[in-house]
Coordinates of C-alpha atoms and ligand atoms in Angstrom, one line a residue:
X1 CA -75.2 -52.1 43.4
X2 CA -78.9 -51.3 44.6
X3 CA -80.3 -53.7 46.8
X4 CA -83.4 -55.2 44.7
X5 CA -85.6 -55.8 47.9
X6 CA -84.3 -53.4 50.2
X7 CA -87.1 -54.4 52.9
X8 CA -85.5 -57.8 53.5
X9 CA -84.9 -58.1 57.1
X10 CA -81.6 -58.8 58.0
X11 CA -80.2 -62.4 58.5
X12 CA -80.6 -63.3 62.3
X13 CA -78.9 -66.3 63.5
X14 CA -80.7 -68.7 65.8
X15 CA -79.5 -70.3 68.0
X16 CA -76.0 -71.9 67.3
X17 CA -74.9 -72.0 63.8
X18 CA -74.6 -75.6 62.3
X19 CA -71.4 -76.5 61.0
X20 CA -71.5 -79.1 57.9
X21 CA -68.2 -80.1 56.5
X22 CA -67.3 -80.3 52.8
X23 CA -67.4 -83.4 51.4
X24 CA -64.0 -83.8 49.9
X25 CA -61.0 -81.9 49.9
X26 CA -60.2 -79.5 47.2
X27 CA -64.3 -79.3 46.5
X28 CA -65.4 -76.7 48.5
X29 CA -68.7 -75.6 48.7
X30 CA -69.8 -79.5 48.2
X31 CA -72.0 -80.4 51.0
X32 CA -73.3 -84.0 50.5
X33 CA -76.9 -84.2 51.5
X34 CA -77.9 -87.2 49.5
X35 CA -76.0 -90.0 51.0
X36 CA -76.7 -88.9 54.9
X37 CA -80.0 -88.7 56.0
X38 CA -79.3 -88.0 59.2
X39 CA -77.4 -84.8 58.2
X40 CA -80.6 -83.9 56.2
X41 CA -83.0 -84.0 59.1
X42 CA -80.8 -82.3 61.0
X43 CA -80.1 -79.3 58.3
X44 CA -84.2 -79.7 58.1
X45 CA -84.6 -78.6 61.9
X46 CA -82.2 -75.9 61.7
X47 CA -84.2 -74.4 58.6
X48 CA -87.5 -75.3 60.8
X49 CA -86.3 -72.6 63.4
X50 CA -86.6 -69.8 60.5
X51 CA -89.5 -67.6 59.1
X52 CA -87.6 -66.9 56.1
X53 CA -88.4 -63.8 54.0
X54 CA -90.8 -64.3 51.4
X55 CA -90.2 -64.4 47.6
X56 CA -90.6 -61.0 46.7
X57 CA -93.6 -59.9 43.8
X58 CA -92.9 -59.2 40.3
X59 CA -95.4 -60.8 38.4
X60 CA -98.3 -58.6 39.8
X61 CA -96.1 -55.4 40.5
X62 CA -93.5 -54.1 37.8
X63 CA -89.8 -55.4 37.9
X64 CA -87.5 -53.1 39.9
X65 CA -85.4 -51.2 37.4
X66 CA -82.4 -52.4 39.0
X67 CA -79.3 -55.0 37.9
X68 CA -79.6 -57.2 39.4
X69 CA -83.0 -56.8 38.9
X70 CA -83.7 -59.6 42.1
X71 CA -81.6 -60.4 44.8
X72 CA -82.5 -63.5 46.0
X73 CA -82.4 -62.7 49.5
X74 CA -84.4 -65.9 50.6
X75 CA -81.9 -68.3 49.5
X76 CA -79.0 -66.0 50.5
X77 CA -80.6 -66.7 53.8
X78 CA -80.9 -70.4 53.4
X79 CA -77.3 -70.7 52.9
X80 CA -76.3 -68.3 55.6
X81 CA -78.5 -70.6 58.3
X82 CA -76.6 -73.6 57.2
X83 CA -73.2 -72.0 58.5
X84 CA -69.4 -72.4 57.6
X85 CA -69.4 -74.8 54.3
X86 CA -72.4 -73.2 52.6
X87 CA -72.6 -69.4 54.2
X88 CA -69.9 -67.7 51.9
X89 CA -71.7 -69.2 48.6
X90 CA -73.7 -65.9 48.0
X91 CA -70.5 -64.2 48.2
X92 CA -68.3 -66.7 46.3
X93 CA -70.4 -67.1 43.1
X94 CA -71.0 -63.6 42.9
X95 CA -67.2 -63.2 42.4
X96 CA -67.3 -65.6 39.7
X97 CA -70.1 -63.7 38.1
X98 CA -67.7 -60.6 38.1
X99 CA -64.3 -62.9 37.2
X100 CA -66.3 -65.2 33.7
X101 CA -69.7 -62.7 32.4
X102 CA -69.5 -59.9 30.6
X103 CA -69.9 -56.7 32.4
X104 CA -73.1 -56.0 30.8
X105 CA -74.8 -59.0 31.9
X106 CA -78.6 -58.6 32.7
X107 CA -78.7 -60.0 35.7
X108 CA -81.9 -61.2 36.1
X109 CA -81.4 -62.8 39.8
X110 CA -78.4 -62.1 42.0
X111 CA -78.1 -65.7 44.1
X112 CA -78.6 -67.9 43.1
X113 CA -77.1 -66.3 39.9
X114 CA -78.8 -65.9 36.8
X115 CA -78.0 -63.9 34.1
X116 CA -79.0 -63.7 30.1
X117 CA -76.7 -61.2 27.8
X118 CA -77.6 -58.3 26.2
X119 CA -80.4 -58.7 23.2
X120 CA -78.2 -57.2 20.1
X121 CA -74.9 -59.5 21.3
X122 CA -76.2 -62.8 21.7
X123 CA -76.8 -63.4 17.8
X124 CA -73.8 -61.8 16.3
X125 CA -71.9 -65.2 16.2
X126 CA -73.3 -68.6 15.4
X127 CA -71.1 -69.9 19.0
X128 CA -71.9 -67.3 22.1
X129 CA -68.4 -66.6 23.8
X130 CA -68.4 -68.0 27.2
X131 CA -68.7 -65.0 29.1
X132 CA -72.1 -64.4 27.3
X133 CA -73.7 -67.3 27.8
X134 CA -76.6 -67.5 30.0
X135 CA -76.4 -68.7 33.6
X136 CA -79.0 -70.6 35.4
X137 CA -77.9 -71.5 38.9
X138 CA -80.1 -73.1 42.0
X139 CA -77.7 -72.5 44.2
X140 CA -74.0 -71.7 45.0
X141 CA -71.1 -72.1 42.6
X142 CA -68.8 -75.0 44.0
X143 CA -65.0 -74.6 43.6
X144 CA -63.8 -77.9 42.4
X145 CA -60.1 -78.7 42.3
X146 CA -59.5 -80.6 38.9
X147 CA -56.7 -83.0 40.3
X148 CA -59.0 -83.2 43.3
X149 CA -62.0 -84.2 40.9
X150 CA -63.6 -87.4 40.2
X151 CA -67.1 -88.7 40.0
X152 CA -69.1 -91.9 40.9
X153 CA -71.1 -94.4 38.6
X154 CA -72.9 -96.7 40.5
X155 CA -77.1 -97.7 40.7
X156 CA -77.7 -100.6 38.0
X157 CA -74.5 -101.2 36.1
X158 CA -72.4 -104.0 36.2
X159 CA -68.7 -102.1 37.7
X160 CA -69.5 -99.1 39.9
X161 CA -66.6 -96.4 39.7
X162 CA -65.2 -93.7 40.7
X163 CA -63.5 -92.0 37.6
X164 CA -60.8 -89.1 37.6
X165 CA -60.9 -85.8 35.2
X166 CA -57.5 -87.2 34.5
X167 CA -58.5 -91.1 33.4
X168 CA -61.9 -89.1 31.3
X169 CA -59.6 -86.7 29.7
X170 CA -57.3 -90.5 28.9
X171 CA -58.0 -90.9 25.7
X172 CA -56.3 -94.6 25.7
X173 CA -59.3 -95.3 27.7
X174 CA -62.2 -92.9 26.3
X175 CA -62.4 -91.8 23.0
X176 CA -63.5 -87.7 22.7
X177 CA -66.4 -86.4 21.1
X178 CA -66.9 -82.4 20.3
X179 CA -70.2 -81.1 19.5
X180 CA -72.2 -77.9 19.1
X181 CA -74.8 -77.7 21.3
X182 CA -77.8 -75.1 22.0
X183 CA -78.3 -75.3 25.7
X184 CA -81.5 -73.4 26.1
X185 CA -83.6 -72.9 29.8
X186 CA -87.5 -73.1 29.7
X187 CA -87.8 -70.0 31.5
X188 CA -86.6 -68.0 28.4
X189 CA -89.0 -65.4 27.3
X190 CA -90.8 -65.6 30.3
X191 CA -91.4 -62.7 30.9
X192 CA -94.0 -62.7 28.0
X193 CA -96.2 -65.3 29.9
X194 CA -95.7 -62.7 33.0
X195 CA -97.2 -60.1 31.1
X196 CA -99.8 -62.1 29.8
X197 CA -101.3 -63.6 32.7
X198 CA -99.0 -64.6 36.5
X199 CA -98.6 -67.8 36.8
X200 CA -96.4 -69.7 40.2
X201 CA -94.5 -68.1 41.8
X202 CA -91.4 -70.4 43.3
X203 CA -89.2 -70.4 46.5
X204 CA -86.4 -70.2 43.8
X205 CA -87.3 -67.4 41.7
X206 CA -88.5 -68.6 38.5
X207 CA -86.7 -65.7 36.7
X208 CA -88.4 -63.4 34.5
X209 CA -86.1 -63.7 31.6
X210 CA -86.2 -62.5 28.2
X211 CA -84.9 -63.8 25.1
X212 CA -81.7 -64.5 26.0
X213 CA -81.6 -67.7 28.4
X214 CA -80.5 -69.7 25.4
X215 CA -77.0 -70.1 24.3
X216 CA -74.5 -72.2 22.2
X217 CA -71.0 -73.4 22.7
X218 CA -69.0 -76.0 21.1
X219 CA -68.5 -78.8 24.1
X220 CA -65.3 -81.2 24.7
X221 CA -65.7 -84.2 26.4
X222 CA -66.5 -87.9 26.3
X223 CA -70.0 -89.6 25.6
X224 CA -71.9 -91.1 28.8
X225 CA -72.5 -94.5 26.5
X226 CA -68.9 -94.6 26.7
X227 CA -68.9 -94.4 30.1
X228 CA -71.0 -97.1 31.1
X229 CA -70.0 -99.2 28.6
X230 CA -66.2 -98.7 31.3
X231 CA -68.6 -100.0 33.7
X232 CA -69.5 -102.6 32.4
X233 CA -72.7 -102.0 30.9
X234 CA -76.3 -101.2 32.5
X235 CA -78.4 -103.9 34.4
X236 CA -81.3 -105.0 33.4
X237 CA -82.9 -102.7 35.6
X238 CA -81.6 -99.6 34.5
X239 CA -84.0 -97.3 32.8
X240 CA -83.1 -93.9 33.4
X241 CA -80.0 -92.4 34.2
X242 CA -79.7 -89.8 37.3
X243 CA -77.3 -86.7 38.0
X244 CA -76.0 -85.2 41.4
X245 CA -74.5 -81.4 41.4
X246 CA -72.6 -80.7 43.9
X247 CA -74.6 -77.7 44.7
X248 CA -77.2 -77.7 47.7
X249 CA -81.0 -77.0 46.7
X250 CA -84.0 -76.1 49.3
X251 CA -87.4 -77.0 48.5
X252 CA -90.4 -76.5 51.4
X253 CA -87.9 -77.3 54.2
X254 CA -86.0 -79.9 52.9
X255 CA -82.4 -79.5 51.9
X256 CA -80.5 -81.8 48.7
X257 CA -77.9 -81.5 46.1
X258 CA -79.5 -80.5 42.9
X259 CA -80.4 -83.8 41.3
X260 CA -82.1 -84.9 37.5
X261 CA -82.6 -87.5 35.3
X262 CA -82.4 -88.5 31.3
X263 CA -83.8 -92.0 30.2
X264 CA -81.6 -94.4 29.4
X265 CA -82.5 -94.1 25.3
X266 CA -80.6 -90.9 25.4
X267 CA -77.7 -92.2 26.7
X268 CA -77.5 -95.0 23.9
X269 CA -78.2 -92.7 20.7
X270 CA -75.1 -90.5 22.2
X271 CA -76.6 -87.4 23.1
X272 CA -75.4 -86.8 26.6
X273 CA -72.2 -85.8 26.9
X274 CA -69.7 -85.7 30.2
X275 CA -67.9 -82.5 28.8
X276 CA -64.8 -80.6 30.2
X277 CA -64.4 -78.0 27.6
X278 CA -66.5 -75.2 26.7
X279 CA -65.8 -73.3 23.2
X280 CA -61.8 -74.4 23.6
X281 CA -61.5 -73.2 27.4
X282 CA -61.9 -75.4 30.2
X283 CA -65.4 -75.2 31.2
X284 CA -65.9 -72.2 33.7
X285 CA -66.5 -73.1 37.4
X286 CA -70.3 -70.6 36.4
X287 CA -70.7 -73.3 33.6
X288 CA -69.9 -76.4 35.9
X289 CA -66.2 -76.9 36.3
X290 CA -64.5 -79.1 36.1
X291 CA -67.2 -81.7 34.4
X292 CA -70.7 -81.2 33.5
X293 CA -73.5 -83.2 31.4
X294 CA -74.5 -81.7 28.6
X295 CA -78.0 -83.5 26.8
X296 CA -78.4 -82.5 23.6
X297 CA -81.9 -81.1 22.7
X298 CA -83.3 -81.7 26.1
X299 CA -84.5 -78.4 28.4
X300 CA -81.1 -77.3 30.1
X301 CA -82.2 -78.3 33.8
X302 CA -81.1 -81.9 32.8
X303 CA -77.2 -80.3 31.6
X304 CA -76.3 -81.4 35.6
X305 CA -72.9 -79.1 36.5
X306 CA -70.5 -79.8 39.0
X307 CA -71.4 -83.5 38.6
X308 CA -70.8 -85.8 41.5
X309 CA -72.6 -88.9 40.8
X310 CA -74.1 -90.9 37.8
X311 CA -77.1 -92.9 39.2
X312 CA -78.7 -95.5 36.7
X313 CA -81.8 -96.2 38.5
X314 CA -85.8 -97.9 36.9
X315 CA -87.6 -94.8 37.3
X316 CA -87.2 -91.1 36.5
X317 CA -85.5 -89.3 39.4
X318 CA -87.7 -88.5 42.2
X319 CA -85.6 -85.0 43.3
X320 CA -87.5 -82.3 42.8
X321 CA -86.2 -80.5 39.9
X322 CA -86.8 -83.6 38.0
X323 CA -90.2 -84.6 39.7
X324 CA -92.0 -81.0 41.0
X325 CA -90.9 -78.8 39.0
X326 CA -89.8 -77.9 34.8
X327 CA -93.4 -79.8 34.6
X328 CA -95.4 -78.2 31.6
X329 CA -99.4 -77.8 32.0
X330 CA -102.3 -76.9 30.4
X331 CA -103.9 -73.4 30.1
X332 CA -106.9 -75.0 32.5
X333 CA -104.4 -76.2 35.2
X334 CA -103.3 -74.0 37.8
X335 CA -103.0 -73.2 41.7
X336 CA -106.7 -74.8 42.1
X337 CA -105.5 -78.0 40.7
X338 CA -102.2 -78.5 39.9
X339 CA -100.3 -81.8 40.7
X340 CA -96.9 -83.0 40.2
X341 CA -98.2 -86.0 37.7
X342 CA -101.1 -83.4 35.6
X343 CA -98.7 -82.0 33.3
X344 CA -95.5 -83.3 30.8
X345 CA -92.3 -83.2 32.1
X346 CA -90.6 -80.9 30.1
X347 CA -87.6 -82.6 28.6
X348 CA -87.5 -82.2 24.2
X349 CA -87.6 -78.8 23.7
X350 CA -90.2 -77.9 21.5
X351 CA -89.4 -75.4 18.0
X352 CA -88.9 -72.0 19.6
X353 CA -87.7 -68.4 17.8
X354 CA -86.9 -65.0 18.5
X355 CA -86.4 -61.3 17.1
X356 CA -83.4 -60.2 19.0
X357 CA -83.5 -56.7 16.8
X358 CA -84.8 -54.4 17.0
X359 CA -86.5 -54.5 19.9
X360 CA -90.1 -53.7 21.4
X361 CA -91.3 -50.4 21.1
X362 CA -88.2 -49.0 19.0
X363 CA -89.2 -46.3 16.3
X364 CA -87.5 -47.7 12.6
X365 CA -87.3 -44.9 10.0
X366 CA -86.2 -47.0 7.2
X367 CA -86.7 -47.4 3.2
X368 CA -89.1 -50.1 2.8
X369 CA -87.5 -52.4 4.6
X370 CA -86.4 -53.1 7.8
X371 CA -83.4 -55.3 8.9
X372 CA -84.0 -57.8 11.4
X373 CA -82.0 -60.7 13.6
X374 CA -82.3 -62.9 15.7
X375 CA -82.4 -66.9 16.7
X376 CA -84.7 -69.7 16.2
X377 CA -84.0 -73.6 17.4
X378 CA -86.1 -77.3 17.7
X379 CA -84.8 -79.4 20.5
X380 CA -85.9 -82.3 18.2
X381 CA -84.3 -81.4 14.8
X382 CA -82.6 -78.2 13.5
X383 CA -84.7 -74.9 11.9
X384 CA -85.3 -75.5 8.4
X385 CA -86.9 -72.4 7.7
X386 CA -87.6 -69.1 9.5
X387 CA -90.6 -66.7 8.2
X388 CA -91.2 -63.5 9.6
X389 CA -94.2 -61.5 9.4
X390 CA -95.1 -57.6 9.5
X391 CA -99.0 -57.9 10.6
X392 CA -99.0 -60.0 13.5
X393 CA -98.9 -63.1 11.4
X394 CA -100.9 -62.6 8.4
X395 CA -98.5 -62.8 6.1
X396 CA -94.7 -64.3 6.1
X397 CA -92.1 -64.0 4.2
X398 CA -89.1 -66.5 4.4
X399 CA -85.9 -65.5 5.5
X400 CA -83.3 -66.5 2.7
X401 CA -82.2 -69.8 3.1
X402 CA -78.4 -68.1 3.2
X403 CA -79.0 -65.9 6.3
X404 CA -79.4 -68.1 8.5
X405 CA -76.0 -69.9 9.7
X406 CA -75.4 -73.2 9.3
X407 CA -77.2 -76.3 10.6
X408 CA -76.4 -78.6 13.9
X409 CA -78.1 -81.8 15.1
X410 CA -77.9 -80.1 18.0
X411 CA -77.9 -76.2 17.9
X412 CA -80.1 -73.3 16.8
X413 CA -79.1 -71.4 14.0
X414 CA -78.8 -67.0 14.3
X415 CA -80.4 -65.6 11.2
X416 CA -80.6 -61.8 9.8
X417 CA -83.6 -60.2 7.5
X418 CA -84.6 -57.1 5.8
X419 CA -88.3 -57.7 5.5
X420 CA -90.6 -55.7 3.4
X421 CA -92.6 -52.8 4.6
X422 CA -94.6 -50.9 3.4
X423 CA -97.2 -49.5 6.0
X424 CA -96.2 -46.8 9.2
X425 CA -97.0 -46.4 12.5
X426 CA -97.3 -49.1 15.2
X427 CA -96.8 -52.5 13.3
X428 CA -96.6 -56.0 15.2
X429 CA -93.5 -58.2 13.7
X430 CA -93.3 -61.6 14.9
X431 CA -90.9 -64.7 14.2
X432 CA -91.6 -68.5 13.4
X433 CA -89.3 -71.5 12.7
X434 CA -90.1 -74.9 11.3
X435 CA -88.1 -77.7 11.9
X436 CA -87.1 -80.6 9.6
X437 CA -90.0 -82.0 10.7
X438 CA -92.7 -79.6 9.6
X439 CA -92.8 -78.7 13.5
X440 CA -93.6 -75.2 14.2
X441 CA -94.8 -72.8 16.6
X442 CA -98.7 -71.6 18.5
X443 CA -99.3 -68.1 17.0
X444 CA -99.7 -66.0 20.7
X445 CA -98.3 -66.6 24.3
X446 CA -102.1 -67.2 25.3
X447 CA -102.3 -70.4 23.2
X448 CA -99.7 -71.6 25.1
X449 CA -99.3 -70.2 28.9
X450 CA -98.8 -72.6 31.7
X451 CA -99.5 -72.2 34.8
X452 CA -95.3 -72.7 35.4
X453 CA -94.5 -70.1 32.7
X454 CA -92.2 -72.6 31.0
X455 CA -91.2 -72.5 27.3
X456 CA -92.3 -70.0 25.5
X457 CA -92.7 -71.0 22.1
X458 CA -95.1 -69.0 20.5
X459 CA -94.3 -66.8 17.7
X460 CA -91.9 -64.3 19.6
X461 CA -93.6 -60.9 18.9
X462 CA -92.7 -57.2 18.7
X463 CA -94.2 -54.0 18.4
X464 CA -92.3 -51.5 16.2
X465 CA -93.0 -47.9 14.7
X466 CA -92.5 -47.3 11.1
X467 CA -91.2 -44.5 9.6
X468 CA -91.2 -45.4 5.9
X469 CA -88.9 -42.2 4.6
X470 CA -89.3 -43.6 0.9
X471 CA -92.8 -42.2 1.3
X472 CA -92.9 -38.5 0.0
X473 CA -95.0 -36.9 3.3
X474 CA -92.8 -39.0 5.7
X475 CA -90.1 -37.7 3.8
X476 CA -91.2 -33.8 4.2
X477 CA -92.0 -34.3 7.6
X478 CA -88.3 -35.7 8.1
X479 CA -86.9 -32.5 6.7
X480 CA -88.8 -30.8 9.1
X481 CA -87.3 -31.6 12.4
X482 CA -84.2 -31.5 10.2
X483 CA -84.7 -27.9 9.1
X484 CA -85.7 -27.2 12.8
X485 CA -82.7 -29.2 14.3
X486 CA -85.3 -31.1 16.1
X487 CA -85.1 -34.4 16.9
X488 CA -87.5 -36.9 16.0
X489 CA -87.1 -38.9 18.9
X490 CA -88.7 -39.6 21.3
X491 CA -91.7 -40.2 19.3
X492 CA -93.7 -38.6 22.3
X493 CA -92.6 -35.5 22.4
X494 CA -94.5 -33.0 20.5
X495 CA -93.3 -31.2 17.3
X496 CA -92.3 -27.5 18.1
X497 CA -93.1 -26.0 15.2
X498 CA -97.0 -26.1 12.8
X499 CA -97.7 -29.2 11.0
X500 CA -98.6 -27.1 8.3
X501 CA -99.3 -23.6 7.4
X502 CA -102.2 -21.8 7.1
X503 CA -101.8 -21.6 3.1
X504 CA -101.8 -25.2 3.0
X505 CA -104.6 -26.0 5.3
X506 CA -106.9 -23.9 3.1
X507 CA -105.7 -25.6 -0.3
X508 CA -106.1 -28.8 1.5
X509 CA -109.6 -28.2 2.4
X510 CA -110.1 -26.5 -0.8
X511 CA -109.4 -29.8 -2.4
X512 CA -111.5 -32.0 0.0
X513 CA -114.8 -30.0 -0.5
X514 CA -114.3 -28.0 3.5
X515 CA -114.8 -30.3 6.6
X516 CA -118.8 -30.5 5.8
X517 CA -120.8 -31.7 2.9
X518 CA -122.2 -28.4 1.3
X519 CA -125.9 -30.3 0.9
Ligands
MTE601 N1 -75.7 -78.7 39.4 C1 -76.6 -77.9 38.7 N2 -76.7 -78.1 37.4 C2 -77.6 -77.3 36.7 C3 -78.3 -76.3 37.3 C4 -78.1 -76.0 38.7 O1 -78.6 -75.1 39.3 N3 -77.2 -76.9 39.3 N4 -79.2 -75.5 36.5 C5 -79.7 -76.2 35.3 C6 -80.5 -75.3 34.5 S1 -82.1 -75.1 34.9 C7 -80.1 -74.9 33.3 S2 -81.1 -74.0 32.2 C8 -78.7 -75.1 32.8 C9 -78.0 -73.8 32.5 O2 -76.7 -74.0 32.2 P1 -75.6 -72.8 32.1 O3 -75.8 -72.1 33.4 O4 -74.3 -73.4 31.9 O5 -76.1 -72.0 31.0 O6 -77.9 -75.8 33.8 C10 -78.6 -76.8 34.5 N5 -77.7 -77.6 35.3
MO602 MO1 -83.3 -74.0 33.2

């Protein structure tokens, strides 16, 4: 593998190396940060002592050709300075990446992993097999013990607990729910924003994905309403409801476990889900093993994995993921006056699409039509209808009702098209859905950058070059490169042979009165 930013400097210990202890046996890579504040300041100090290498540039500078295409070696760093417990997580998770993703993965950051599948595979099937679906990690992957698991319920309800993978998985005591579910990141199709405009960078690089941070997977496991209603029931008090990973997070010095929150509302109507199963397997330790939340239609950051703790607290969480970050602004908003409290909080995901084939800048030599796929989702409702168009969103036609697969509360739906056209050369295709509720999508990136280059939901466009072979010159000039045994392709390399002859030139110009007007 090719180091991505081969100027890092190497790791240099100072001083003594700190030794924090896992928290529990049979969990290891869990370092508890939350609960000692003591330990905190003193992880703080040690990551005080460091001038850590800097996130390196992609959005002004082109993305090294490279898989992975980043490294991450800031936060390999972080771990590394926070000795024995936390120093072989680089190494660890990247094992897993090997052992549970496909071999083709596009890995779009090394550590803390992320990862989005080839274009073509992600919509052949309706459910993405587990070893293509996405990864978005902020830190290391904990291994977790299932007969050593359990987690904690405790803030305002009426019985804390600590509850077993064994008493969850009892269904005397909890009844099961399965569910398809579209887990999708707001950092997918990023990269369009990139190319638009930069936007912030991050400590933790906000990757530059494409269109494949998105994924969907039938999930096993028992409803959080069920849960608390074991415990008693909320207090009065209790308003949202907060996760712990057990995975260790940095943010501008500090050091936590990775921590969000989901109002209470979305607890009640049964859309968060405390799941152990992940399209029939037991959920991968890359996906959260041995339990993980899972909130339907909500951006993913709030699908908590390797879940320690359920906090119902008043307010939304104040950990940073939930608080600093995944917050969505305006197009006026930026590094000269952003603020933690100027922008949403990015939790329904809005109606979002995309072409997955072909893909930009391939040359089609087709009929009169060319065939399309790709996926199209509404965190609020399902896709109802998806319309693609051949001139940048002129005109649309509608894909058949039939190609698209079948609906979910709670999951996209993968469609295939052959849309008409007519016209050659460079065309621009691009993809809308509308929801249930008449929701659609803004028409270009710029309607709709943010200064954090989340969620990309305008149209989803391409540029492609039409060959329309049913015409009779394209055909003839087909034959051509046939006859010659040329290739057509690349479409930048020049013919080797006369577009024409001589004779035909002069019958040509015969026909169009000579270059010149004769008076
Ligand atoms: N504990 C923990 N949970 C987490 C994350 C994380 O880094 N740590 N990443 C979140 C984000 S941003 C996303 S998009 C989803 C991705 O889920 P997946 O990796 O299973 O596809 O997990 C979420 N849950
Ligand atoms: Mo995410």
């Amino acid at each position: 593998m090719a180091p991505a930013e081969p100027n890092a400097r190497p790791f240099q210990v100072r001083g003594q190396l700190p030794f924090f202890a896992e928290e529990r046996k049979g969990w290891k890579g869990y370092v508890e940060w939350e609960r000692y504040p003591e330990k905190k300041k003193l992880a703080e100090e040690i990551l005080a002592k460091y001038d850590f290498p800097v996130p390196p540039e992609f959005q002004l500078a082109p993305l090294p050709d490279t898989n992975p295409i980043l490294e991450g070696v800031r936060w390999k760093y972080y771990h590394y300075a926070m000795g024995a417990g936390l120093s072989d997580m680089p190494d660890i998770s990247w094992k897993y990446v090997l052992k549970e993703k496909s071999e083709d993965m596009i890995h779009v950051l090394q550590f803390p992993y992320n990862g989005e599948p080839p274009r073509k595979r992600l919509v052949e099937t309706e459910i993405t097999p587990n070893k293509d679906h996405f990864v978005r990690n902020h830190g290391g992957i904990p291994e977790i013990d299932p007969t050593e698991y359990y987690f904690e319920v405790e803030g305002f309800v009426n019985k804390p607990m600590k509850i077993k993978l064994q008493d969850l998985q009892d269904e005397t005591k909890f009844p099961r729910m399965s569910t398809a579910v579209t887990l999708q990141c707001s950092g997918t199709r990023r990269i369009e924003q990139i190319h638009d405009y930069p936007g912030d960078g991050d400590e933790l690089i906000n990757a530059p994905w494409g269109e494949g941070a998105i994924g969907t997977a039938r999930y096993v496991g028992v409803s959080l309403k069920k849960v608390i209603k074991y415990c008693g029931g909320l207090k009065d008090e209790g308003e949202n409801i907060e996760f712990f990973g057990a995975d260790t997070y940095f943010k501008k010095g500090h050091i936590y476990n990775y921590a969000v929150s989901v109002p209470v509302r979305k607890m009640k109507i049964n859309e968060v889900i405390l799941a152990w199963e992940m399209n029939g397997e037991p959920l991968p330790a890359i996906h959260g093993a041995p339990l993980r939340v899972v909130v339907m239609g909500y951006i993913g950051a709030r699908s908590c994995k390797w879940l320690t703790r359920v906090n119902v607290i008043k307010d939304p969480s104040r950990a940073p993921v939930q608080m600093k970050e995944y917050i969505y602004y305006t197009p006026q908003i930026g590094k000269h006056n952003a603020t933690y409290s100027n922008g949403f909080s990015i939790q329904t995901m809005p109606v979002a699409s995309a072409i997955m084939t072909p893909v930009d800048k391939e040359v089609i030599i087709h009929d009169g039509k060319i065939k399309m796929t790709g996926w199209a989702y509404s965190g609020s409702g399902w896709p109802e209808r998806v319309e693609v168009s051949n001139d940048g969103g002129g005109v649309w036609y509608e894909v058949p009702y039939a190609q698209l697969s079948r609906k979910y509360f709670h999951a996209w739906r993968t469609w295939e098209f052959e849309i008409p056209v007519d016209a050659e050369g460079w065309l621009e295709f691009c993809v809308r859905c509308w929801d249930n509720a008449l929701n659609t999508q803004p028409t270009f990136v710029r309607s709709a950058w943010n200064w954090d280059l989340h969620v990309t939901s305008s149209c989803h466009r391409i540029k492609l070059y039409s060959v329309n072979k049913s015409k009779p010159e394209t055909a003839k000039r087909l034959k051509m490169y046939e006859q010659h045994g040329t290739d057509f392709l690349p479409l930048t390399r020049p013919a080797p042979f006369d577009l024409e002859t001589e004779e035909e030139y002069d019958a040509e110009m015969k026909r169009r009165e000579g270059r010149d007007p004769i008076e």
